[in-house]
């Protein structure tokens, strides 16, 4: 063995040692498996199922508000990642269904943090309604809080053990990300159930029903792409910015959905 080969072996061994120190076992194995195509995936459309299911004529909460509520924790998370407060690694093959290693997110995704942010969401909605005089029931703010907290519950099902109970300790997670096909099936089942409840519980013109179904199909297509289409991993900042852009886009779509056929409905009544 030549001197150059020995030096090369030492460098490789050092790199492997660093990987072992910084990554969990299952992530380390995937990271060292060179040439493997990988996926970028977040527990995604399942969150919106709660927004669809929670919307009713009785509580009068706009669908777009519920769309914000169910992703409120991720809005906080993305903002804190952009500010460098919370930490994210994007690792090829981190799990079967995700490249995202959120190894430090105690402020947005701890159990205690989720409870606090859910309360904040309820207070913001209550204050906004009180100020602008919009129609709402007293239970509406509670529903917004529960919708916000549902994000942590669904993340608990999907995430590996990276959700802290408080601070950055006692991390939990059932790890459905490790089982790509069952996790995908769960996403679609939740979304379908939520949309069915939305269509059943709310009176709307036929054109809006068709638009809601079309939007649901579009979300399924997006989920298929996120789950099964290989892609190059983004940086942590680009991933956080993508959360802000695409989640807000879906909020706008939810707002426009409830405008479809509204003028016609007013004229008929």
PDB file of C-alpha atoms in Angstrom:
ATOM      1  CA  UNK A   1       0.000   0.000   0.000  1.00  0.00           C
ATOM      2  CA  UNK A   2       1.404   3.361  -1.038  1.00  0.00           C
ATOM      3  CA  UNK A   3       1.629   6.398   1.216  1.00  0.00           C
ATOM      4  CA  UNK A   4      -1.093   8.166  -0.832  1.00  0.00           C
ATOM      5  CA  UNK A   5      -3.447   5.214  -0.353  1.00  0.00           C
ATOM      6  CA  UNK A   6      -2.827   5.203   3.387  1.00  0.00           C
ATOM      7  CA  UNK A   7      -3.591   8.922   3.614  1.00  0.00           C
ATOM      8  CA  UNK A   8      -6.773   8.412   1.583  1.00  0.00           C
ATOM      9  CA  UNK A   9      -7.891   5.613   3.932  1.00  0.00           C
ATOM     10  CA  UNK A  10      -7.270   7.800   6.981  1.00  0.00           C
ATOM     11  CA  UNK A  11      -9.367  10.619   5.478  1.00  0.00           C
ATOM     12  CA  UNK A  12     -12.215   8.228   4.665  1.00  0.00           C
ATOM     13  CA  UNK A  13     -12.139   6.746   8.168  1.00  0.00           C
ATOM     14  CA  UNK A  14     -12.257  10.237   9.668  1.00  0.00           C
ATOM     15  CA  UNK A  15     -15.273  11.161   7.563  1.00  0.00           C
ATOM     16  CA  UNK A  16     -17.121   7.990   8.560  1.00  0.00           C
ATOM     17  CA  UNK A  17     -16.361   8.670  12.204  1.00  0.00           C
ATOM     18  CA  UNK A  18     -17.861  12.145  11.961  1.00  0.00           C
ATOM     19  CA  UNK A  19     -20.992  10.749  10.314  1.00  0.00           C
ATOM     20  CA  UNK A  20     -21.378   8.207  13.122  1.00  0.00           C
ATOM     21  CA  UNK A  21     -21.140  10.946  15.711  1.00  0.00           C
ATOM     22  CA  UNK A  22     -23.691  13.264  14.144  1.00  0.00           C
ATOM     23  CA  UNK A  23     -26.406  11.002  12.704  1.00  0.00           C
ATOM     24  CA  UNK A  24     -28.785   8.452  14.172  1.00  0.00           C
ATOM     25  CA  UNK A  25     -28.110   4.851  13.200  1.00  0.00           C
ATOM     26  CA  UNK A  26     -30.867   4.501  10.614  1.00  0.00           C
ATOM     27  CA  UNK A  27     -29.952   7.855   9.051  1.00  0.00           C
ATOM     28  CA  UNK A  28     -26.259   6.983   9.012  1.00  0.00           C
ATOM     29  CA  UNK A  29     -26.861   3.792   7.053  1.00  0.00           C
ATOM     30  CA  UNK A  30     -28.916   5.656   4.480  1.00  0.00           C
ATOM     31  CA  UNK A  31     -26.359   8.466   4.205  1.00  0.00           C
ATOM     32  CA  UNK A  32     -23.533   6.038   3.496  1.00  0.00           C
ATOM     33  CA  UNK A  33     -25.506   4.217   0.809  1.00  0.00           C
ATOM     34  CA  UNK A  34     -24.096   6.150  -2.163  1.00  0.00           C
ATOM     35  CA  UNK A  35     -25.989   6.616  -5.385  1.00  0.00           C
ATOM     36  CA  UNK A  36     -29.377   5.994  -3.802  1.00  0.00           C
ATOM     37  CA  UNK A  37     -32.210   8.235  -4.974  1.00  0.00           C
ATOM     38  CA  UNK A  38     -34.050   9.936  -2.174  1.00  0.00           C
ATOM     39  CA  UNK A  39     -37.291  11.681  -1.377  1.00  0.00           C
ATOM     40  CA  UNK A  40     -38.294  14.852   0.421  1.00  0.00           C
ATOM     41  CA  UNK A  41     -41.519  14.479   2.345  1.00  0.00           C
ATOM     42  CA  UNK A  42     -43.362  16.030   5.233  1.00  0.00           C
ATOM     43  CA  UNK A  43     -46.563  14.752   6.861  1.00  0.00           C
ATOM     44  CA  UNK A  44     -48.542  16.933   4.532  1.00  0.00           C
ATOM     45  CA  UNK A  45     -52.059  16.602   3.148  1.00  0.00           C
ATOM     46  CA  UNK A  46     -53.223  14.722   6.221  1.00  0.00           C
ATOM     47  CA  UNK A  47     -53.039  18.002   8.140  1.00  0.00           C
ATOM     48  CA  UNK A  48     -55.564  19.594   5.798  1.00  0.00           C
ATOM     49  CA  UNK A  49     -58.039  16.813   6.498  1.00  0.00           C
ATOM     50  CA  UNK A  50     -58.565  18.365   9.935  1.00  0.00           C
ATOM     51  CA  UNK A  51     -59.266  21.761   8.356  1.00  0.00           C
ATOM     52  CA  UNK A  52     -61.902  20.291   6.037  1.00  0.00           C
ATOM     53  CA  UNK A  53     -63.480  18.223   8.821  1.00  0.00           C
ATOM     54  CA  UNK A  54     -63.606  21.121  11.302  1.00  0.00           C
ATOM     55  CA  UNK A  55     -65.372  23.531   8.951  1.00  0.00           C
ATOM     56  CA  UNK A  56     -69.145  23.704   9.449  1.00  0.00           C
ATOM     57  CA  UNK A  57     -72.041  26.102   9.039  1.00  0.00           C
ATOM     58  CA  UNK A  58     -72.417  26.246  12.815  1.00  0.00           C
ATOM     59  CA  UNK A  59     -68.946  27.452  13.791  1.00  0.00           C
ATOM     60  CA  UNK A  60     -68.669  29.741  10.727  1.00  0.00           C
ATOM     61  CA  UNK A  61     -64.863  29.531  10.706  1.00  0.00           C
ATOM     62  CA  UNK A  62     -63.533  30.288   7.207  1.00  0.00           C
ATOM     63  CA  UNK A  63     -61.774  27.346   5.583  1.00  0.00           C
ATOM     64  CA  UNK A  64     -58.679  29.439   4.899  1.00  0.00           C
ATOM     65  CA  UNK A  65     -58.364  30.214   8.623  1.00  0.00           C
ATOM     66  CA  UNK A  66     -58.438  26.504   9.406  1.00  0.00           C
ATOM     67  CA  UNK A  67     -55.811  25.918   6.708  1.00  0.00           C
ATOM     68  CA  UNK A  68     -53.531  28.318   8.558  1.00  0.00           C
ATOM     69  CA  UNK A  69     -54.381  26.768  11.920  1.00  0.00           C
ATOM     70  CA  UNK A  70     -53.521  23.180  10.980  1.00  0.00           C
ATOM     71  CA  UNK A  71     -50.111  24.295   9.654  1.00  0.00           C
ATOM     72  CA  UNK A  72     -49.513  26.995  12.283  1.00  0.00           C
ATOM     73  CA  UNK A  73     -46.753  25.038  14.015  1.00  0.00           C
ATOM     74  CA  UNK A  74     -44.931  24.583  10.716  1.00  0.00           C
ATOM     75  CA  UNK A  75     -45.210  28.304   9.975  1.00  0.00           C
ATOM     76  CA  UNK A  76     -43.522  28.952  13.328  1.00  0.00           C
ATOM     77  CA  UNK A  77     -40.963  26.218  12.638  1.00  0.00           C
ATOM     78  CA  UNK A  78     -40.097  27.539   9.160  1.00  0.00           C
ATOM     79  CA  UNK A  79     -39.690  31.062  10.520  1.00  0.00           C
ATOM     80  CA  UNK A  80     -37.385  29.906  13.320  1.00  0.00           C
ATOM     81  CA  UNK A  81     -35.315  27.826  10.884  1.00  0.00           C
ATOM     82  CA  UNK A  82     -34.920  30.874   8.628  1.00  0.00           C
ATOM     83  CA  UNK A  83     -33.813  32.893  11.658  1.00  0.00           C
ATOM     84  CA  UNK A  84     -31.353  30.179  12.681  1.00  0.00           C
ATOM     85  CA  UNK A  85     -33.068  29.562  16.013  1.00  0.00           C
ATOM     86  CA  UNK A  86     -34.240  26.009  15.242  1.00  0.00           C
ATOM     87  CA  UNK A  87     -32.075  23.563  13.323  1.00  0.00           C
ATOM     88  CA  UNK A  88     -32.720  21.322  10.339  1.00  0.00           C
ATOM     89  CA  UNK A  89     -30.540  18.897   8.378  1.00  0.00           C
ATOM     90  CA  UNK A  90     -31.599  17.661   4.963  1.00  0.00           C
ATOM     91  CA  UNK A  91     -30.124  14.161   4.635  1.00  0.00           C
ATOM     92  CA  UNK A  92     -30.528  11.753   1.752  1.00  0.00           C
ATOM     93  CA  UNK A  93     -32.498   8.721   2.877  1.00  0.00           C
ATOM     94  CA  UNK A  94     -32.961   9.967   6.439  1.00  0.00           C
ATOM     95  CA  UNK A  95     -36.100   7.825   6.563  1.00  0.00           C
ATOM     96  CA  UNK A  96     -37.991   5.951   3.863  1.00  0.00           C
ATOM     97  CA  UNK A  97     -40.309   8.898   3.420  1.00  0.00           C
ATOM     98  CA  UNK A  98     -38.379  12.007   4.426  1.00  0.00           C
ATOM     99  CA  UNK A  99     -35.001  13.696   4.147  1.00  0.00           C
ATOM    100  CA  UNK A 100     -35.758  16.137   6.968  1.00  0.00           C
ATOM    101  CA  UNK A 101     -33.878  15.717  10.231  1.00  0.00           C
ATOM    102  CA  UNK A 102     -35.397  18.344  12.520  1.00  0.00           C
ATOM    103  CA  UNK A 103     -32.972  17.603  15.302  1.00  0.00           C
ATOM    104  CA  UNK A 104     -33.632  20.843  17.201  1.00  0.00           C
ATOM    105  CA  UNK A 105     -37.134  22.336  17.163  1.00  0.00           C
ATOM    106  CA  UNK A 106     -38.222  22.634  20.810  1.00  0.00           C
ATOM    107  CA  UNK A 107     -39.939  26.010  20.432  1.00  0.00           C
ATOM    108  CA  UNK A 108     -42.293  25.050  17.614  1.00  0.00           C
ATOM    109  CA  UNK A 109     -42.732  21.278  17.931  1.00  0.00           C
ATOM    110  CA  UNK A 110     -42.375  20.297  21.561  1.00  0.00           C
ATOM    111  CA  UNK A 111     -45.589  19.159  23.230  1.00  0.00           C
ATOM    112  CA  UNK A 112     -45.527  22.125  25.596  1.00  0.00           C
ATOM    113  CA  UNK A 113     -44.718  24.476  22.727  1.00  0.00           C
ATOM    114  CA  UNK A 114     -47.577  23.059  20.631  1.00  0.00           C
ATOM    115  CA  UNK A 115     -50.030  23.655  23.465  1.00  0.00           C
ATOM    116  CA  UNK A 116     -48.840  27.241  23.869  1.00  0.00           C
ATOM    117  CA  UNK A 117     -48.948  28.010  20.127  1.00  0.00           C
ATOM    118  CA  UNK A 118     -52.409  26.469  19.865  1.00  0.00           C
ATOM    119  CA  UNK A 119     -53.569  28.865  22.567  1.00  0.00           C
ATOM    120  CA  UNK A 120     -51.954  31.744  20.672  1.00  0.00           C
ATOM    121  CA  UNK A 121     -53.819  30.738  17.499  1.00  0.00           C
ATOM    122  CA  UNK A 122     -57.124  30.735  19.393  1.00  0.00           C
ATOM    123  CA  UNK A 123     -56.440  34.143  20.947  1.00  0.00           C
ATOM    124  CA  UNK A 124     -55.487  35.660  17.588  1.00  0.00           C
ATOM    125  CA  UNK A 125     -58.680  34.359  15.982  1.00  0.00           C
ATOM    126  CA  UNK A 126     -60.848  35.544  18.889  1.00  0.00           C
ATOM    127  CA  UNK A 127     -59.218  38.993  18.872  1.00  0.00           C
ATOM    128  CA  UNK A 128     -59.564  39.340  15.096  1.00  0.00           C
ATOM    129  CA  UNK A 129     -63.232  38.379  15.187  1.00  0.00           C
ATOM    130  CA  UNK A 130     -63.941  40.696  18.113  1.00  0.00           C
ATOM    131  CA  UNK A 131     -62.276  43.606  16.355  1.00  0.00           C
ATOM    132  CA  UNK A 132     -63.837  43.128  12.943  1.00  0.00           C
ATOM    133  CA  UNK A 133     -67.253  41.953  14.132  1.00  0.00           C
ATOM    134  CA  UNK A 134     -67.289  38.724  12.166  1.00  0.00           C
ATOM    135  CA  UNK A 135     -69.894  36.099  13.015  1.00  0.00           C
ATOM    136  CA  UNK A 136     -68.578  33.337  15.229  1.00  0.00           C
ATOM    137  CA  UNK A 137     -69.565  31.146  18.141  1.00  0.00           C
ATOM    138  CA  UNK A 138     -67.715  31.085  21.443  1.00  0.00           C
ATOM    139  CA  UNK A 139     -66.544  27.570  20.645  1.00  0.00           C
ATOM    140  CA  UNK A 140     -64.899  28.738  17.395  1.00  0.00           C
ATOM    141  CA  UNK A 141     -61.682  29.829  19.109  1.00  0.00           C
ATOM    142  CA  UNK A 142     -61.476  26.449  20.829  1.00  0.00           C
ATOM    143  CA  UNK A 143     -61.914  24.714  17.464  1.00  0.00           C
ATOM    144  CA  UNK A 144     -59.072  26.799  16.014  1.00  0.00           C
ATOM    145  CA  UNK A 145     -56.876  25.798  18.973  1.00  0.00           C
ATOM    146  CA  UNK A 146     -57.710  22.107  18.501  1.00  0.00           C
ATOM    147  CA  UNK A 147     -57.020  22.391  14.758  1.00  0.00           C
ATOM    148  CA  UNK A 148     -53.606  23.901  15.512  1.00  0.00           C
ATOM    149  CA  UNK A 149     -52.801  21.199  18.083  1.00  0.00           C
ATOM    150  CA  UNK A 150     -53.838  18.456  15.637  1.00  0.00           C
ATOM    151  CA  UNK A 151     -50.623  19.231  13.762  1.00  0.00           C
ATOM    152  CA  UNK A 152     -48.541  17.913  16.671  1.00  0.00           C
ATOM    153  CA  UNK A 153     -50.737  14.817  17.007  1.00  0.00           C
ATOM    154  CA  UNK A 154     -50.316  13.905  13.320  1.00  0.00           C
ATOM    155  CA  UNK A 155     -46.594  14.702  13.465  1.00  0.00           C
ATOM    156  CA  UNK A 156     -46.351  12.343  16.449  1.00  0.00           C
ATOM    157  CA  UNK A 157     -47.683   9.581  14.196  1.00  0.00           C
ATOM    158  CA  UNK A 158     -45.375  10.407  11.277  1.00  0.00           C
ATOM    159  CA  UNK A 159     -42.105  11.594  12.805  1.00  0.00           C
ATOM    160  CA  UNK A 160     -39.299   9.448  14.180  1.00  0.00           C
ATOM    161  CA  UNK A 161     -38.384  10.169  17.796  1.00  0.00           C
ATOM    162  CA  UNK A 162     -37.632  13.863  17.287  1.00  0.00           C
ATOM    163  CA  UNK A 163     -40.629  15.579  18.926  1.00  0.00           C
ATOM    164  CA  UNK A 164     -39.646  16.735  22.426  1.00  0.00           C
ATOM    165  CA  UNK A 165     -42.112  16.845  25.276  1.00  0.00           C
ATOM    166  CA  UNK A 166     -40.505  20.054  26.525  1.00  0.00           C
ATOM    167  CA  UNK A 167     -37.302  21.945  25.743  1.00  0.00           C
ATOM    168  CA  UNK A 168     -35.226  19.471  23.674  1.00  0.00           C
ATOM    169  CA  UNK A 169     -35.730  16.410  25.883  1.00  0.00           C
ATOM    170  CA  UNK A 170     -37.914  13.288  26.141  1.00  0.00           C
ATOM    171  CA  UNK A 171     -38.338  12.975  22.378  1.00  0.00           C
ATOM    172  CA  UNK A 172     -41.199  10.897  20.992  1.00  0.00           C
ATOM    173  CA  UNK A 173     -42.624   9.822  17.637  1.00  0.00           C
ATOM    174  CA  UNK A 174     -44.156   6.665  16.163  1.00  0.00           C
ATOM    175  CA  UNK A 175     -42.061   6.853  12.995  1.00  0.00           C
ATOM    176  CA  UNK A 176     -44.570   6.267  10.192  1.00  0.00           C
ATOM    177  CA  UNK A 177     -42.039   8.008   7.921  1.00  0.00           C
ATOM    178  CA  UNK A 178     -40.108   4.739   8.058  1.00  0.00           C
ATOM    179  CA  UNK A 179     -42.971   2.995   6.220  1.00  0.00           C
ATOM    180  CA  UNK A 180     -43.549   4.955   3.043  1.00  0.00           C
ATOM    181  CA  UNK A 181     -46.544   3.140   1.521  1.00  0.00           C
ATOM    182  CA  UNK A 182     -48.625   2.824   4.726  1.00  0.00           C
ATOM    183  CA  UNK A 183     -47.861   6.457   5.563  1.00  0.00           C
ATOM    184  CA  UNK A 184     -48.961   7.575   2.110  1.00  0.00           C
ATOM    185  CA  UNK A 185     -52.168   5.540   2.413  1.00  0.00           C
ATOM    186  CA  UNK A 186     -52.861   7.172   5.787  1.00  0.00           C
ATOM    187  CA  UNK A 187     -52.378  10.646   4.281  1.00  0.00           C
ATOM    188  CA  UNK A 188     -54.860   9.983   1.477  1.00  0.00           C
ATOM    189  CA  UNK A 189     -57.410   8.292   3.752  1.00  0.00           C
ATOM    190  CA  UNK A 190     -57.341  11.239   6.155  1.00  0.00           C
ATOM    191  CA  UNK A 191     -57.702  13.762   3.323  1.00  0.00           C
ATOM    192  CA  UNK A 192     -60.592  11.858   1.725  1.00  0.00           C
ATOM    193  CA  UNK A 193     -62.396  11.566   5.057  1.00  0.00           C
ATOM    194  CA  UNK A 194     -61.954  15.258   5.785  1.00  0.00           C
ATOM    195  CA  UNK A 195     -63.268  16.333   2.379  1.00  0.00           C
ATOM    196  CA  UNK A 196     -66.269  14.011   2.648  1.00  0.00           C
ATOM    197  CA  UNK A 197     -67.159  15.546   6.023  1.00  0.00           C
ATOM    198  CA  UNK A 198     -66.733  19.035   4.575  1.00  0.00           C
ATOM    199  CA  UNK A 199     -69.045  18.305   1.659  1.00  0.00           C
ATOM    200  CA  UNK A 200     -71.590  16.638   3.932  1.00  0.00           C
ATOM    201  CA  UNK A 201     -71.729  19.246   6.682  1.00  0.00           C
ATOM    202  CA  UNK A 202     -71.746  22.413   4.566  1.00  0.00           C
ATOM    203  CA  UNK A 203     -74.345  23.729   2.127  1.00  0.00           C
ATOM    204  CA  UNK A 204     -72.769  24.905  -1.126  1.00  0.00           C
ATOM    205  CA  UNK A 205     -73.528  25.163  -4.842  1.00  0.00           C
ATOM    206  CA  UNK A 206     -72.613  22.281  -7.134  1.00  0.00           C
ATOM    207  CA  UNK A 207     -69.829  24.264  -8.791  1.00  0.00           C
ATOM    208  CA  UNK A 208     -68.049  24.670  -5.434  1.00  0.00           C
ATOM    209  CA  UNK A 209     -68.419  20.970  -4.667  1.00  0.00           C
ATOM    210  CA  UNK A 210     -66.698  20.171  -7.944  1.00  0.00           C
ATOM    211  CA  UNK A 211     -63.958  22.696  -7.174  1.00  0.00           C
ATOM    212  CA  UNK A 212     -63.368  21.166  -3.722  1.00  0.00           C
ATOM    213  CA  UNK A 213     -63.102  17.674  -5.224  1.00  0.00           C
ATOM    214  CA  UNK A 214     -60.708  18.990  -7.891  1.00  0.00           C
ATOM    215  CA  UNK A 215     -58.579  20.624  -5.190  1.00  0.00           C
ATOM    216  CA  UNK A 216     -58.541  17.350  -3.254  1.00  0.00           C
ATOM    217  CA  UNK A 217     -57.329  15.507  -6.349  1.00  0.00           C
ATOM    218  CA  UNK A 218     -54.625  18.152  -6.826  1.00  0.00           C
ATOM    219  CA  UNK A 219     -53.473  17.628  -3.229  1.00  0.00           C
ATOM    220  CA  UNK A 220     -53.279  13.874  -3.839  1.00  0.00           C
ATOM    221  CA  UNK A 221     -51.129  14.493  -6.928  1.00  0.00           C
ATOM    222  CA  UNK A 222     -48.837  16.760  -4.903  1.00  0.00           C
ATOM    223  CA  UNK A 223     -48.590  14.083  -2.212  1.00  0.00           C
ATOM    224  CA  UNK A 224     -47.690  11.452  -4.810  1.00  0.00           C
ATOM    225  CA  UNK A 225     -44.919  13.687  -6.079  1.00  0.00           C
ATOM    226  CA  UNK A 226     -43.582  14.372  -2.577  1.00  0.00           C
ATOM    227  CA  UNK A 227     -43.716  10.715  -1.626  1.00  0.00           C
ATOM    228  CA  UNK A 228     -42.537   8.860  -4.713  1.00  0.00           C
ATOM    229  CA  UNK A 229     -40.664  11.229  -7.047  1.00  0.00           C
ATOM    230  CA  UNK A 230     -36.878  11.297  -6.428  1.00  0.00           C
ATOM    231  CA  UNK A 231     -35.388  14.750  -5.994  1.00  0.00           C
ATOM    232  CA  UNK A 232     -32.239  16.593  -5.029  1.00  0.00           C
ATOM    233  CA  UNK A 233     -32.343  17.696  -1.384  1.00  0.00           C
ATOM    234  CA  UNK A 234     -32.734  21.405  -0.715  1.00  0.00           C
ATOM    235  CA  UNK A 235     -30.876  23.413   1.897  1.00  0.00           C
ATOM    236  CA  UNK A 236     -32.479  23.986   5.281  1.00  0.00           C
ATOM    237  CA  UNK A 237     -33.291  27.611   4.437  1.00  0.00           C
ATOM    238  CA  UNK A 238     -34.766  26.727   1.025  1.00  0.00           C
ATOM    239  CA  UNK A 239     -36.925  24.049   2.641  1.00  0.00           C
ATOM    240  CA  UNK A 240     -38.232  26.511   5.229  1.00  0.00           C
ATOM    241  CA  UNK A 241     -38.949  29.094   2.540  1.00  0.00           C
ATOM    242  CA  UNK A 242     -40.794  26.446   0.533  1.00  0.00           C
ATOM    243  CA  UNK A 243     -43.036  25.787   3.527  1.00  0.00           C
ATOM    244  CA  UNK A 244     -44.011  29.456   3.663  1.00  0.00           C
ATOM    245  CA  UNK A 245     -44.619  29.714  -0.082  1.00  0.00           C
ATOM    246  CA  UNK A 246     -46.584  26.530  -0.704  1.00  0.00           C
ATOM    247  CA  UNK A 247     -48.580  26.492   2.526  1.00  0.00           C
ATOM    248  CA  UNK A 248     -49.638  30.081   1.878  1.00  0.00           C
ATOM    249  CA  UNK A 249     -50.564  29.163  -1.698  1.00  0.00           C
ATOM    250  CA  UNK A 250     -52.944  26.498  -0.363  1.00  0.00           C
ATOM    251  CA  UNK A 251     -54.435  29.048   2.052  1.00  0.00           C
ATOM    252  CA  UNK A 252     -55.189  31.316  -0.902  1.00  0.00           C
ATOM    253  CA  UNK A 253     -56.805  28.408  -2.750  1.00  0.00           C
ATOM    254  CA  UNK A 254     -58.957  27.625   0.308  1.00  0.00           C
ATOM    255  CA  UNK A 255     -60.031  31.287   0.437  1.00  0.00           C
ATOM    256  CA  UNK A 256     -60.982  31.287  -3.251  1.00  0.00           C
ATOM    257  CA  UNK A 257     -62.862  27.987  -2.932  1.00  0.00           C
ATOM    258  CA  UNK A 258     -65.406  29.480  -0.570  1.00  0.00           C
ATOM    259  CA  UNK A 259     -65.918  32.421  -2.913  1.00  0.00           C
ATOM    260  CA  UNK A 260     -67.007  30.151  -5.763  1.00  0.00           C
ATOM    261  CA  UNK A 261     -70.750  30.411  -6.300  1.00  0.00           C
ATOM    262  CA  UNK A 262     -71.233  32.762  -3.333  1.00  0.00           C
ATOM    263  CA  UNK A 263     -72.745  35.586  -5.404  1.00  0.00           C
ATOM    264  CA  UNK A 264     -75.164  33.205  -7.087  1.00  0.00           C
ATOM    265  CA  UNK A 265     -76.166  31.837  -3.659  1.00  0.00           C
ATOM    266  CA  UNK A 266     -76.877  35.361  -2.367  1.00  0.00           C
ATOM    267  CA  UNK A 267     -79.059  36.192  -5.381  1.00  0.00           C
ATOM    268  CA  UNK A 268     -81.100  32.997  -4.975  1.00  0.00           C
ATOM    269  CA  UNK A 269     -81.677  33.623  -1.284  1.00  0.00           C
TER     270      UNK A 269
END
